[in-house]
mmCIF file of C-alpha atoms in Angstrom:
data_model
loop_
_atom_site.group_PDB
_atom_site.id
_atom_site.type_symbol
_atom_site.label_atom_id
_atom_site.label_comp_id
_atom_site.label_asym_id
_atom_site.label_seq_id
_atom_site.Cartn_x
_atom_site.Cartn_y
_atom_site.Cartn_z
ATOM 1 C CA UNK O 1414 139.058 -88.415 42.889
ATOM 2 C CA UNK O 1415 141.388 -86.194 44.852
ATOM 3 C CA UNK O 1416 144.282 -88.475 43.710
ATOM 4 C CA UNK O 1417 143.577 -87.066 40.283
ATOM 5 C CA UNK O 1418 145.303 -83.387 41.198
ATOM 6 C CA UNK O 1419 148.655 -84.075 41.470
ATOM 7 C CA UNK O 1420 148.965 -85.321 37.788
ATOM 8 C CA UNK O 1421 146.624 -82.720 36.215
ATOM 9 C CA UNK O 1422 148.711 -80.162 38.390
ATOM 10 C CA UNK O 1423 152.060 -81.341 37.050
ATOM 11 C CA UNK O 1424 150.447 -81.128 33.828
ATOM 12 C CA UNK O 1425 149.857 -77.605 33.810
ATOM 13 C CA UNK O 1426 153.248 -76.954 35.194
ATOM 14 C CA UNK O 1427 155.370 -79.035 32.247
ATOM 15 C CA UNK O 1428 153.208 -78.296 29.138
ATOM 16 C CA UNK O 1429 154.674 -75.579 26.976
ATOM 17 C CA UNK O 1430 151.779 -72.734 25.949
ATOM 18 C CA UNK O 1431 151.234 -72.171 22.582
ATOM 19 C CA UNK O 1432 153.324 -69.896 21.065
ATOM 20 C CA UNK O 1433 151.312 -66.973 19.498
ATOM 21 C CA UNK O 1434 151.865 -65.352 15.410
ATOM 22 C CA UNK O 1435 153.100 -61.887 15.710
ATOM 23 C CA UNK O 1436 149.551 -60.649 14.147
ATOM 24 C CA UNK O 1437 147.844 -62.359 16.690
ATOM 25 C CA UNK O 1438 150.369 -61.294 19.580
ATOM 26 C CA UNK O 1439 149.755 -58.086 18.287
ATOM 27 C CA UNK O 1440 145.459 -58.297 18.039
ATOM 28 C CA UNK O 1441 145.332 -59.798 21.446
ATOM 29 C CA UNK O 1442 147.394 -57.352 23.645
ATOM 30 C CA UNK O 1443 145.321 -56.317 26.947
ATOM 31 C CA UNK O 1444 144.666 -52.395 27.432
ATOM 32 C CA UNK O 1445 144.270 -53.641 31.244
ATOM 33 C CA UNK O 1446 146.195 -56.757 32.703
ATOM 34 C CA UNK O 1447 144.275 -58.999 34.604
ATOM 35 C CA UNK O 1448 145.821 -59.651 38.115
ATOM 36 C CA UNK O 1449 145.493 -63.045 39.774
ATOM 37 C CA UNK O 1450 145.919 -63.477 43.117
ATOM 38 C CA UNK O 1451 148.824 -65.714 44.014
ATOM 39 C CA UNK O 1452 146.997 -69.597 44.187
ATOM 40 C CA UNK O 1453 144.516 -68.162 41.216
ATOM 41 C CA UNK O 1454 146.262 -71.032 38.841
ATOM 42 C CA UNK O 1455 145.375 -73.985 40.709
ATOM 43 C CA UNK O 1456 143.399 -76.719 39.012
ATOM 44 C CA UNK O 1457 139.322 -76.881 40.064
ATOM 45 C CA UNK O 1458 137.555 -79.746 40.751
ATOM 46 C CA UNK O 1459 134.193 -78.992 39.519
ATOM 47 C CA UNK O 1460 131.280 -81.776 39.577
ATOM 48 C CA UNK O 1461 130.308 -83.538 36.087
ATOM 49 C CA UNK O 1462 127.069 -85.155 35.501
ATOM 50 C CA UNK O 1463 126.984 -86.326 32.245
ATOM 51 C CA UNK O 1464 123.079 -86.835 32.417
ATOM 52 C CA UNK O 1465 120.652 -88.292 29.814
ATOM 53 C CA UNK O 1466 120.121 -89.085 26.014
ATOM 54 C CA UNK O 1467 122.639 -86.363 24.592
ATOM 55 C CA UNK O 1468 123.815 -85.576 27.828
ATOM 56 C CA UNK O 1469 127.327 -87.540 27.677
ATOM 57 C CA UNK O 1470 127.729 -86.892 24.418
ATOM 58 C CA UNK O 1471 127.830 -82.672 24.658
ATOM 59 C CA UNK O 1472 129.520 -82.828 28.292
ATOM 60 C CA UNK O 1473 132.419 -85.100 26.807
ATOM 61 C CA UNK O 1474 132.795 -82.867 23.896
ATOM 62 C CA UNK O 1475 132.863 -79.863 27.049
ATOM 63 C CA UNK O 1476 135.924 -82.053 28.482
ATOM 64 C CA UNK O 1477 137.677 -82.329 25.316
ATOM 65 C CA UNK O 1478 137.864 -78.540 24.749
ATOM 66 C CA UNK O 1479 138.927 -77.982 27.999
ATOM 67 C CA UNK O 1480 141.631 -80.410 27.693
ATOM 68 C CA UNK O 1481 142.952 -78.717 24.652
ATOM 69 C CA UNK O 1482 143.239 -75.870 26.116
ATOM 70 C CA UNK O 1483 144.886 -76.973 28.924
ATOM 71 C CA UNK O 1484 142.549 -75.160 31.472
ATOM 72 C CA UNK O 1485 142.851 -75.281 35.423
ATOM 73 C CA UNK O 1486 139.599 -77.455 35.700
ATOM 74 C CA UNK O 1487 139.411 -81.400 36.539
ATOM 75 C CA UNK O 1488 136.081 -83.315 36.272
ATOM 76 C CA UNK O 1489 134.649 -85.467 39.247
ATOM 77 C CA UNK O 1490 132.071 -87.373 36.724
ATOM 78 C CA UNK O 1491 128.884 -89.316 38.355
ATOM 79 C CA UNK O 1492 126.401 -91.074 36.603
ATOM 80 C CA UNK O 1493 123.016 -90.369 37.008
ATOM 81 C CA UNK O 1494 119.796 -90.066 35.475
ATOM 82 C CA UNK O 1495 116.337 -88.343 35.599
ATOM 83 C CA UNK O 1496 114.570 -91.692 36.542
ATOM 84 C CA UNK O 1497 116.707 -92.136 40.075
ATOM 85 C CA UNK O 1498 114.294 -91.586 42.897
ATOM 86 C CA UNK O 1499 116.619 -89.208 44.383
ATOM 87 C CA UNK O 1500 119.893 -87.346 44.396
ATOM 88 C CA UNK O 1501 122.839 -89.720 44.885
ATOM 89 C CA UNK O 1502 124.402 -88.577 48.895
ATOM 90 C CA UNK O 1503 127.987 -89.207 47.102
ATOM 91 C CA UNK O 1504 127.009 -86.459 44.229
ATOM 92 C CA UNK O 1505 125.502 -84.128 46.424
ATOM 93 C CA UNK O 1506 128.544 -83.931 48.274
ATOM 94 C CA UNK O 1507 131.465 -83.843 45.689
ATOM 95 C CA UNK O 1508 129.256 -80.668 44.362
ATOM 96 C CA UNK O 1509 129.021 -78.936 48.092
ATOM 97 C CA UNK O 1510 132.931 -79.758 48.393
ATOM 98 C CA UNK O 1511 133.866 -78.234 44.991
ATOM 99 C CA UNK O 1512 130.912 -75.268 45.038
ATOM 100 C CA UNK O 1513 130.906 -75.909 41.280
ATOM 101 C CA UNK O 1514 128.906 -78.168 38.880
ATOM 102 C CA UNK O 1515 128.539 -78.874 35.147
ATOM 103 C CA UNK O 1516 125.333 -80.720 34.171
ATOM 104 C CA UNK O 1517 123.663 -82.318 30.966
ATOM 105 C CA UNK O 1518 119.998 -82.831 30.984
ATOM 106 C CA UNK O 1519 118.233 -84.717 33.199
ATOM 107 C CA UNK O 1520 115.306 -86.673 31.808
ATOM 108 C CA UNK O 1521 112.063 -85.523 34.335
ATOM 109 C CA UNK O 1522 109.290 -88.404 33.665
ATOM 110 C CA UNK O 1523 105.952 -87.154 32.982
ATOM 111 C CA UNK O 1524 103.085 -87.200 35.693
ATOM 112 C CA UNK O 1525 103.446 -90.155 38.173
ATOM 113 C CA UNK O 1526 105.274 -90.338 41.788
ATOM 114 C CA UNK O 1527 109.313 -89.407 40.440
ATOM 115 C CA UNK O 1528 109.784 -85.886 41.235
ATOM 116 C CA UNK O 1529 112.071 -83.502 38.991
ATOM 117 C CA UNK O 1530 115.835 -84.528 40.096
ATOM 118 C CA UNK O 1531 116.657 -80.578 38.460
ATOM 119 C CA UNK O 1532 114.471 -79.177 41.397
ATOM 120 C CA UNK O 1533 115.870 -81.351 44.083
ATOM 121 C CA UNK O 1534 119.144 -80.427 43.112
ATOM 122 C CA UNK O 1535 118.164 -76.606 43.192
ATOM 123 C CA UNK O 1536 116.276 -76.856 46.206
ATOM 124 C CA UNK O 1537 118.787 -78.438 48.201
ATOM 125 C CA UNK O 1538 122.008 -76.564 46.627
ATOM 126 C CA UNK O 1539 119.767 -73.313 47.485
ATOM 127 C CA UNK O 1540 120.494 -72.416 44.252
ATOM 128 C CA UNK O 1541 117.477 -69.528 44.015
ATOM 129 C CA UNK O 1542 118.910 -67.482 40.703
ATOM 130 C CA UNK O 1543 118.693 -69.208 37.191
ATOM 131 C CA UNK O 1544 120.128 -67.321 34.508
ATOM 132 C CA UNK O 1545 119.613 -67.548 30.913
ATOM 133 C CA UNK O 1546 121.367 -65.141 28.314
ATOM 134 C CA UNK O 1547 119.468 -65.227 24.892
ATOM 135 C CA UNK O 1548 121.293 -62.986 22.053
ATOM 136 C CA UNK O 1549 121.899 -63.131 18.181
ATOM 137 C CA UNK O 1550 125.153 -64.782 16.915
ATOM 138 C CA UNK O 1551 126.189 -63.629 14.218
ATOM 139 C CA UNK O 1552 126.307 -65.868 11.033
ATOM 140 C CA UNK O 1553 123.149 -67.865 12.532
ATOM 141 C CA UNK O 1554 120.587 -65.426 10.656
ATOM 142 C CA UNK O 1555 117.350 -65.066 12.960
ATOM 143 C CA UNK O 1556 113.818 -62.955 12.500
ATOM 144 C CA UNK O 1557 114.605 -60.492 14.397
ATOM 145 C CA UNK O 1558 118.409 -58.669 15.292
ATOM 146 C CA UNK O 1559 119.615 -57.279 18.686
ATOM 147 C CA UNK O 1560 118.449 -59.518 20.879
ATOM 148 C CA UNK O 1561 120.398 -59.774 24.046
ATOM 149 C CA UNK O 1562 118.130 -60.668 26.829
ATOM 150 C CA UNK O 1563 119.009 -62.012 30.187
ATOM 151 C CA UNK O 1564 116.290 -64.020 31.689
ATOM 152 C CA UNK O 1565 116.910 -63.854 36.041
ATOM 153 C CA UNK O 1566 114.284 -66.659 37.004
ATOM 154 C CA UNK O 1567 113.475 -67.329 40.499
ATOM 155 C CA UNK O 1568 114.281 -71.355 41.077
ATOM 156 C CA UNK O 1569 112.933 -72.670 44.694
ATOM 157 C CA UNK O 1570 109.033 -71.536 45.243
ATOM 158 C CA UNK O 1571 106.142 -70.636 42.847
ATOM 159 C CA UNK O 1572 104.684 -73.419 41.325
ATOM 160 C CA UNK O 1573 107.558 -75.546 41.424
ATOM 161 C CA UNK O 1574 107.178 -75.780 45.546
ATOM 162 C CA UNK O 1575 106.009 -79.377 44.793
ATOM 163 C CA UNK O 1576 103.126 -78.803 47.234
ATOM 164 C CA UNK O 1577 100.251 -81.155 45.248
ATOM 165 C CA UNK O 1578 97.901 -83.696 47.096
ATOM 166 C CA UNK O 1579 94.997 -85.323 45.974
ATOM 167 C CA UNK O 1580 92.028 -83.506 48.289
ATOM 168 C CA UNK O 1581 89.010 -86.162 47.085
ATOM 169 C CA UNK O 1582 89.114 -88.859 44.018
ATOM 170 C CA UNK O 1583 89.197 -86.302 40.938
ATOM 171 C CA UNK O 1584 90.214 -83.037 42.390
ATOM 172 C CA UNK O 1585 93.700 -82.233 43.411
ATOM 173 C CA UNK O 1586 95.723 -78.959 44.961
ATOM 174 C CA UNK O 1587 98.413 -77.599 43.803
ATOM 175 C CA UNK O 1588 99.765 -74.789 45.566
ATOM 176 C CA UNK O 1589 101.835 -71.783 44.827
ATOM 177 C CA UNK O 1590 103.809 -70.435 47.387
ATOM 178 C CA UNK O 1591 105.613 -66.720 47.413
ATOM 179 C CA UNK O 1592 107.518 -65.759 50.231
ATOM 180 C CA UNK O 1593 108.925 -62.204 50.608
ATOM 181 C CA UNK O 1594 112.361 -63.577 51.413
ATOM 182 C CA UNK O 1595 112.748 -65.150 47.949
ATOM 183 C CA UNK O 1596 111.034 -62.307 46.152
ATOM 184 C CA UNK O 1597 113.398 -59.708 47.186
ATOM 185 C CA UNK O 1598 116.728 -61.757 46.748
ATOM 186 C CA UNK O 1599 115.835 -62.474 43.299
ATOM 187 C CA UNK O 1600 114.860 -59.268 42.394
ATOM 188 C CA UNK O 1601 118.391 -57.921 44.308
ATOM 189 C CA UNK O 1602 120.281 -60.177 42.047
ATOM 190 C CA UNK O 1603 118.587 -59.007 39.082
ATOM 191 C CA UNK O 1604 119.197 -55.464 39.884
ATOM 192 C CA UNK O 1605 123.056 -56.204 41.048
ATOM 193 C CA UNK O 1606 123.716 -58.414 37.919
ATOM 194 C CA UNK O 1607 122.420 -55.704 36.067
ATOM 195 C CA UNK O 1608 124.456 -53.295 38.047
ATOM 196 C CA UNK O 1609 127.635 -55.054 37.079
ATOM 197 C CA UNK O 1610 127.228 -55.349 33.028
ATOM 198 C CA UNK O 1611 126.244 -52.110 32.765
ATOM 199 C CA UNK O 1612 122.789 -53.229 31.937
ATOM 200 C CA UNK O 1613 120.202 -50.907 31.877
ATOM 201 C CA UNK O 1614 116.629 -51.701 32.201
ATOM 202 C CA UNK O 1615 115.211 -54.382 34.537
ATOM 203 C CA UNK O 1616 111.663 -55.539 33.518
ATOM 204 C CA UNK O 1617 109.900 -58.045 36.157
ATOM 205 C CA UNK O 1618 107.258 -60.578 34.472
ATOM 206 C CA UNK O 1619 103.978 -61.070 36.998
ATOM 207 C CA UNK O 1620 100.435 -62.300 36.837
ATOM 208 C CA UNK O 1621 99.536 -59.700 40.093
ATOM 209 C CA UNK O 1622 96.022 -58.543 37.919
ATOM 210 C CA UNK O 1623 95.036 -62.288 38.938
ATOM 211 C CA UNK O 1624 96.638 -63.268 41.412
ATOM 212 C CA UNK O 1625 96.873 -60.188 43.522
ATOM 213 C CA UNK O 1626 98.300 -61.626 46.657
ATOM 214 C CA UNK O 1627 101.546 -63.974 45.579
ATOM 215 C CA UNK O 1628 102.464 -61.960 42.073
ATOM 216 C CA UNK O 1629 101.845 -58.881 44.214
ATOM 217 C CA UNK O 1630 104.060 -59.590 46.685
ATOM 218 C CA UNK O 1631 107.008 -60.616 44.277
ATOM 219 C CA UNK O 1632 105.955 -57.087 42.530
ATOM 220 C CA UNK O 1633 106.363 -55.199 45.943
ATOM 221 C CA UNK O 1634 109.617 -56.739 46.534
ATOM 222 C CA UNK O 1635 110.796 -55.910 43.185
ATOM 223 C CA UNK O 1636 109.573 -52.092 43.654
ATOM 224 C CA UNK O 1637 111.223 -51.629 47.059
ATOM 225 C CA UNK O 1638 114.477 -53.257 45.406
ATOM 226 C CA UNK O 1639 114.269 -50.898 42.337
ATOM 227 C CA UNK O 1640 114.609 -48.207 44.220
ATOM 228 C CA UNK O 1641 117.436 -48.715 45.364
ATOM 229 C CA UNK O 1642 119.241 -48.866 41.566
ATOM 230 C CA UNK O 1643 118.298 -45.299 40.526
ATOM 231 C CA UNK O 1644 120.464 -45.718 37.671
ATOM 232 C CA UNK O 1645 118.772 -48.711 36.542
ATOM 233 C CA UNK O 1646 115.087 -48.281 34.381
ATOM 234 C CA UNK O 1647 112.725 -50.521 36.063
ATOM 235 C CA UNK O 1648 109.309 -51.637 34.285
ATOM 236 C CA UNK O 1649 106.707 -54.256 34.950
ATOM 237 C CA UNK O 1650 104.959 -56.614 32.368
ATOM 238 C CA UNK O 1651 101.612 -59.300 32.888
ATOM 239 C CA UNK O 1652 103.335 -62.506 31.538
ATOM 240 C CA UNK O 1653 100.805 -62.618 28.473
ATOM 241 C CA UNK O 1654 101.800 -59.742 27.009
ATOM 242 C CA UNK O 1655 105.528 -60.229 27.642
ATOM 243 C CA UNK O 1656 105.350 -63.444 25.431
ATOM 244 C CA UNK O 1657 103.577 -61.221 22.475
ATOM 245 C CA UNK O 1658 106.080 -58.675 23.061
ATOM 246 C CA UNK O 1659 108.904 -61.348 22.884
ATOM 247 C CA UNK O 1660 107.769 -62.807 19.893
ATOM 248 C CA UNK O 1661 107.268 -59.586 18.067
ATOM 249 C CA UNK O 1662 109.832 -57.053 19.563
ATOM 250 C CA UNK O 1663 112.604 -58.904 21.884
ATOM 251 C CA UNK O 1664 114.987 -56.376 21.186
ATOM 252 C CA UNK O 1665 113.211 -53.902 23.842
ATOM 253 C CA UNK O 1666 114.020 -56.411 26.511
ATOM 254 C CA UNK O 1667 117.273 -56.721 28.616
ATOM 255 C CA UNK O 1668 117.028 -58.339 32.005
ATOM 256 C CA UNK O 1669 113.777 -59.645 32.817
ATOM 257 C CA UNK O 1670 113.595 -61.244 36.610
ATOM 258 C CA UNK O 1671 110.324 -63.627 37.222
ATOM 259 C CA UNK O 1672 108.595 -65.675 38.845
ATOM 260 C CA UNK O 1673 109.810 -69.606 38.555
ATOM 261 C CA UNK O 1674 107.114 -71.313 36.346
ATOM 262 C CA UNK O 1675 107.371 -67.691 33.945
ATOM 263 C CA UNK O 1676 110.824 -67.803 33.862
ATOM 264 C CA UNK O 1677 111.217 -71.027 32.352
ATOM 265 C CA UNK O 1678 108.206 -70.163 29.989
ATOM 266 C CA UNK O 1679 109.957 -66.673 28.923
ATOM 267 C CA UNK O 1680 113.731 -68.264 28.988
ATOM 268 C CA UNK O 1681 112.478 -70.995 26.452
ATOM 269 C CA UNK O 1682 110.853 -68.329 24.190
ATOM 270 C CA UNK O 1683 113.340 -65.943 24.548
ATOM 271 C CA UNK O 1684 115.780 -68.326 23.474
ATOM 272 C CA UNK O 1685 113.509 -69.768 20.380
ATOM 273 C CA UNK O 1686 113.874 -66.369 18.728
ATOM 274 C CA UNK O 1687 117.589 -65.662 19.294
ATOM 275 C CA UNK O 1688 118.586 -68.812 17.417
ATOM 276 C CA UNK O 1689 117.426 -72.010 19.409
ATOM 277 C CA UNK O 1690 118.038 -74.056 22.761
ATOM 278 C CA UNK O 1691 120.978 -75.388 21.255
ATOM 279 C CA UNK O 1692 122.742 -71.918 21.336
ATOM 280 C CA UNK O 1693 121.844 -70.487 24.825
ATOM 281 C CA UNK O 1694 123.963 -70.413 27.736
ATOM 282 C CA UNK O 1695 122.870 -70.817 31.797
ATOM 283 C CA UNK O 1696 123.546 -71.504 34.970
ATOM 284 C CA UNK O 1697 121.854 -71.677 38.655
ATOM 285 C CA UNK O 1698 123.551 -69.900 41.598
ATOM 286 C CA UNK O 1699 123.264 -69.641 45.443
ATOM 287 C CA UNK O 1700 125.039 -67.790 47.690
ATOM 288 C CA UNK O 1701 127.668 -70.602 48.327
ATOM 289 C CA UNK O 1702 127.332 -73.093 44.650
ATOM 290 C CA UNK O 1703 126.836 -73.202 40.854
ATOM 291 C CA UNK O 1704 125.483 -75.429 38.516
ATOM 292 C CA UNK O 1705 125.941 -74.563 34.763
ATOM 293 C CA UNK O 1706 123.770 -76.371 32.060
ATOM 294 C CA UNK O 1707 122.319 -75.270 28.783
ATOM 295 C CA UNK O 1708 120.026 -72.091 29.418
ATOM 296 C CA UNK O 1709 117.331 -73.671 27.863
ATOM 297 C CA UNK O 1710 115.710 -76.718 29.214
ATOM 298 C CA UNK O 1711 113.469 -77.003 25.829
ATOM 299 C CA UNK O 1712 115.468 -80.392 23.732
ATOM 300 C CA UNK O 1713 118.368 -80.950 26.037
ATOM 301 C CA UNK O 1714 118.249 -84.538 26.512
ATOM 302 C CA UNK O 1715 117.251 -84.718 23.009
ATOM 303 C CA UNK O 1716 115.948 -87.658 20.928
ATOM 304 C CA UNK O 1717 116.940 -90.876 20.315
ATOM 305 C CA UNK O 1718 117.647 -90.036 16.777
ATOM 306 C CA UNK O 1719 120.116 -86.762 17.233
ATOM 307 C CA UNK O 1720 121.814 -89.522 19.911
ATOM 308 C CA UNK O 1721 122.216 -92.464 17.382
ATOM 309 C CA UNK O 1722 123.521 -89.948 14.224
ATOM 310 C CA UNK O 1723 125.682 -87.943 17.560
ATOM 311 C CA UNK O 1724 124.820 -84.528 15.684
ATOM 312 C CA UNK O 1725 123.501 -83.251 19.042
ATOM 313 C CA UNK O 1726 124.502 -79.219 19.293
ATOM 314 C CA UNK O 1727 127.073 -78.414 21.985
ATOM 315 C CA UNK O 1728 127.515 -74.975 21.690
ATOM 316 C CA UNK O 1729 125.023 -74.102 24.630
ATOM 317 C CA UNK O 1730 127.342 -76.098 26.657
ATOM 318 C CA UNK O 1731 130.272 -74.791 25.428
ATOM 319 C CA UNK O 1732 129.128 -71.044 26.320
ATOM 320 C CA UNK O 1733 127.747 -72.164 29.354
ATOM 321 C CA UNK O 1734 131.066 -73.589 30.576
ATOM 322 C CA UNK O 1735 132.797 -70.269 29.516
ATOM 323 C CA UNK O 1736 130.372 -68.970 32.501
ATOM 324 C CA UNK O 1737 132.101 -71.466 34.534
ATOM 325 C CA UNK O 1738 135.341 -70.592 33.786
ATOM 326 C CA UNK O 1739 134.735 -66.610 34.709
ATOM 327 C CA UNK O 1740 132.529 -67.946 37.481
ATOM 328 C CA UNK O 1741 135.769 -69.580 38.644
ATOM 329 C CA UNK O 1742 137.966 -66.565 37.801
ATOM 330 C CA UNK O 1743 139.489 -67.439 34.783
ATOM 331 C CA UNK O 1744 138.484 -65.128 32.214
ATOM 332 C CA UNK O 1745 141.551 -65.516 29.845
ATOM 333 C CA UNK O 1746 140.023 -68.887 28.942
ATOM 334 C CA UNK O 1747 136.856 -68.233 29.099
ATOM 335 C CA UNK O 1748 137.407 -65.246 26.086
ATOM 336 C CA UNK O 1749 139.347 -68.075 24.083
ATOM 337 C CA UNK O 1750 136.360 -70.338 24.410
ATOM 338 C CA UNK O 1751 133.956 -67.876 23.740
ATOM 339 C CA UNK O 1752 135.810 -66.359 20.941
ATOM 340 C CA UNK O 1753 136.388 -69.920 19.210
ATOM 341 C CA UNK O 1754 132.849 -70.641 19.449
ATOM 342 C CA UNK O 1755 131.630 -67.369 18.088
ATOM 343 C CA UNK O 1756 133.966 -67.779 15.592
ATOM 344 C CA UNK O 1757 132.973 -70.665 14.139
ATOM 345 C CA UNK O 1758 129.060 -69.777 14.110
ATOM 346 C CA UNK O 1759 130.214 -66.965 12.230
ATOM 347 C CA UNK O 1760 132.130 -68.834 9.895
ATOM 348 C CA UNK O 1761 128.770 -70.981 9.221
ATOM 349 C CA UNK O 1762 130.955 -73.690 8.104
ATOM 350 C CA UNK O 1763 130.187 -76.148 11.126
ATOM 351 C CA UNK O 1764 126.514 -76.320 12.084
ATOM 352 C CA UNK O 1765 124.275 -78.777 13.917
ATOM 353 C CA UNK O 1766 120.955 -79.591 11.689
ATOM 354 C CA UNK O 1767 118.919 -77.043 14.404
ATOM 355 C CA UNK O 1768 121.309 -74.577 12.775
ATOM 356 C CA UNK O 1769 120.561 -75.541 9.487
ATOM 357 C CA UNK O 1770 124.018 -77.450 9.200
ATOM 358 C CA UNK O 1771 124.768 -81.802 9.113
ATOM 359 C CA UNK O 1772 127.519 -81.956 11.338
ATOM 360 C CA UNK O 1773 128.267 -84.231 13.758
ATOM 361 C CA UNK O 1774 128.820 -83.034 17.677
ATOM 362 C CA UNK O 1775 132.667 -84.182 17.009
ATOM 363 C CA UNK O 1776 133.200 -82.146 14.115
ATOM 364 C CA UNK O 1777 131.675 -79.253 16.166
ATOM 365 C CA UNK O 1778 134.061 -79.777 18.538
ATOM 366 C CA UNK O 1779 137.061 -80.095 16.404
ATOM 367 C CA UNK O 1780 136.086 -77.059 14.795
ATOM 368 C CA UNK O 1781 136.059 -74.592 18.265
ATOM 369 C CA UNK O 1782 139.836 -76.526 18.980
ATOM 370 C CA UNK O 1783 140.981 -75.378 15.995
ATOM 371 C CA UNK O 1784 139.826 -71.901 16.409
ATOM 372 C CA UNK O 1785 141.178 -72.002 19.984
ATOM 373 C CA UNK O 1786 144.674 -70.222 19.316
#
């Protein structure tokens, strides 16, 4: 894979940049320059797993946009799927070498012995913060406007410790594990990401008038962190009323941090009513790597029909790899992505049929490369 650099590097280095029209040059002028740091150009490897059903199809459409705009990344691509028993060693390792990862679904069979490969992978990156950002596009008309919630799940304990056994024939165990540890460094990064977008209320989602003892000590930890963000509103909603709220007034919210099996109920919600799965970007981070997929885990694999017709929706993939890019400090082409992309939802020309379009994923793609420049 390595031997792949010096090519892609030289590539970088010889290929003219576009040259920009004067009314562009003159729209696109920074008030502040952004300052690299000398090395800041260097090509990326980051990890590529292609995944299942429309998995390939939405991460290839991923590498040609980042081909045509000649960003600093380079794809290590493995192949594997939801059914493998575990983890390849050789995948785990590319990602802890290159601290970055791009992902399609992952196919997670239902009940029998095959654990979730999505929660191996998160438990053994240590990757304890999901993110999801649901908001309103515009030109993708919704029920309700001003959304712009980010959902801050917590990703390693809860119910998704994995802890089940079978105690006689016909009753099992499942148990749900809280530790303070992970309570309060979710609830910090909640605070601190809301610290640094100039986000101002942080709402945490609990069950604590049930279960008193694990939702009320990931409501402690959240307290004792809140106090230390005077600046920031903190509030606290049971998870039955958030999803009521959600569906009826979303635009109240703004970050909500949870609880793991919440978060991925809330996320998937949250993202229903800003305009679908297929639009929502995300990530998991740890202190030391990243994994960027589509926010939503709701549809993306898809179905076998979406994969034969290849109309599957990039555009959460496309946003979510504009993530990437800033998480990888390079925000100039993370703006063109994200600019491209919102320009042509706004344009309503190109759309997926979950957008209420017939395009294919290629035209999609063709569509943001156009707008690129």
């Amino acid at each position: 894979m390595a031997k792949r650099t010096l090519p892609i590097l030289k590539h970088f280095l010889t290929s003219p940049s576009p040259s920009p029209s004067p009314s562009h040059a003159l729209t696109s002028i920074r008030s502040v320059t952004y300052m690299p740091r000398p090395g800041d150009g260097t090509p990326r490897a980051v990890t590529l797993i292609p995944g299942d059903g429309i998995g390939p199809l939405v991460t290839g459409a991923v590498e040609q946009v980042m081909e045509a705009m000649h960003a600093p990344v380079y794809f290590e691509r493995y192949d594997v799927h939801g059914d493998m028993k575990s983890m390849p060693p050789d995948v785990m390792d590319s990602i802890r070498k290159n601290k970055v990862c791009l992902k399609g679904g992952l196919k997670t069979p239902v009940g029998g012995g095959v654990s979730s490969l999505n929660v191996q992978l998160r438990k053994e990156l240590d990757l304890y913060a999901s993110l999801v950002h649901c908001f309103n596009l515009k030109g993708l008309p919704t029920r309700h406007e001003n959304v712009d919630i980010v959902v801050i799940r917590e990703n390693t304990e809860g119910e998704y410790s994995g802890l089940e056994h079978e105690v006689v024939p016909g009753v099992v165990e499942s148990l749900k594990v809280m530790t303070k540890f992970c309570s309060e460094r979710i609830a910090k990064y909640a605070f601190e990401y809301a610290y640094l977008n100039n986000r101002k209320v942080v709402t945490a989602v609990h069950k604590a008038n049930i279960m008193k003892l694990a939702d009320g000590l990931f409501l402690e930890s959240c307290r004792e962190i809140a106090s230390k963000y005077p600046g920031i509103k903190y509030n606290e909603i049971i998870v039955d009323n958030c999803c009521m709220q959600l569906v009826s007034k979303p635009e109240q919210f703004d970050v909500m941090v949870t609880p793991n099996l919440y978060g991925n109920l809330v996320a998937n919600t949250a993202a229903g009513i800003a305009g679908g799965t297929g639009v929502m970007p995300g990530g998991n981070v740890g202190a030391d790597h990243a994994v960027f997929e589509q926010g939503a885990s709701a549809g993306n694999v898809g179905n076998d029909k979406i994969l034969e017709q290849k109309k599957a929706n990039p555009i959460a993939l496309f946003l979510s790899s504009a993530m990437m890019l800033r998480h990888l400090q390079f925000p100039s082409f993370a703006d063109r992505l994200e600019t491209s992309v919102k320009r042509v939802i706004a344009e309503g020309k190109y759309m997926t049929k979950d957008l209420g379009g017939d395009c294919t994923t290629q035209e999609i793609t063709d569509a943001v490369i156009a707008n690129l420049n």
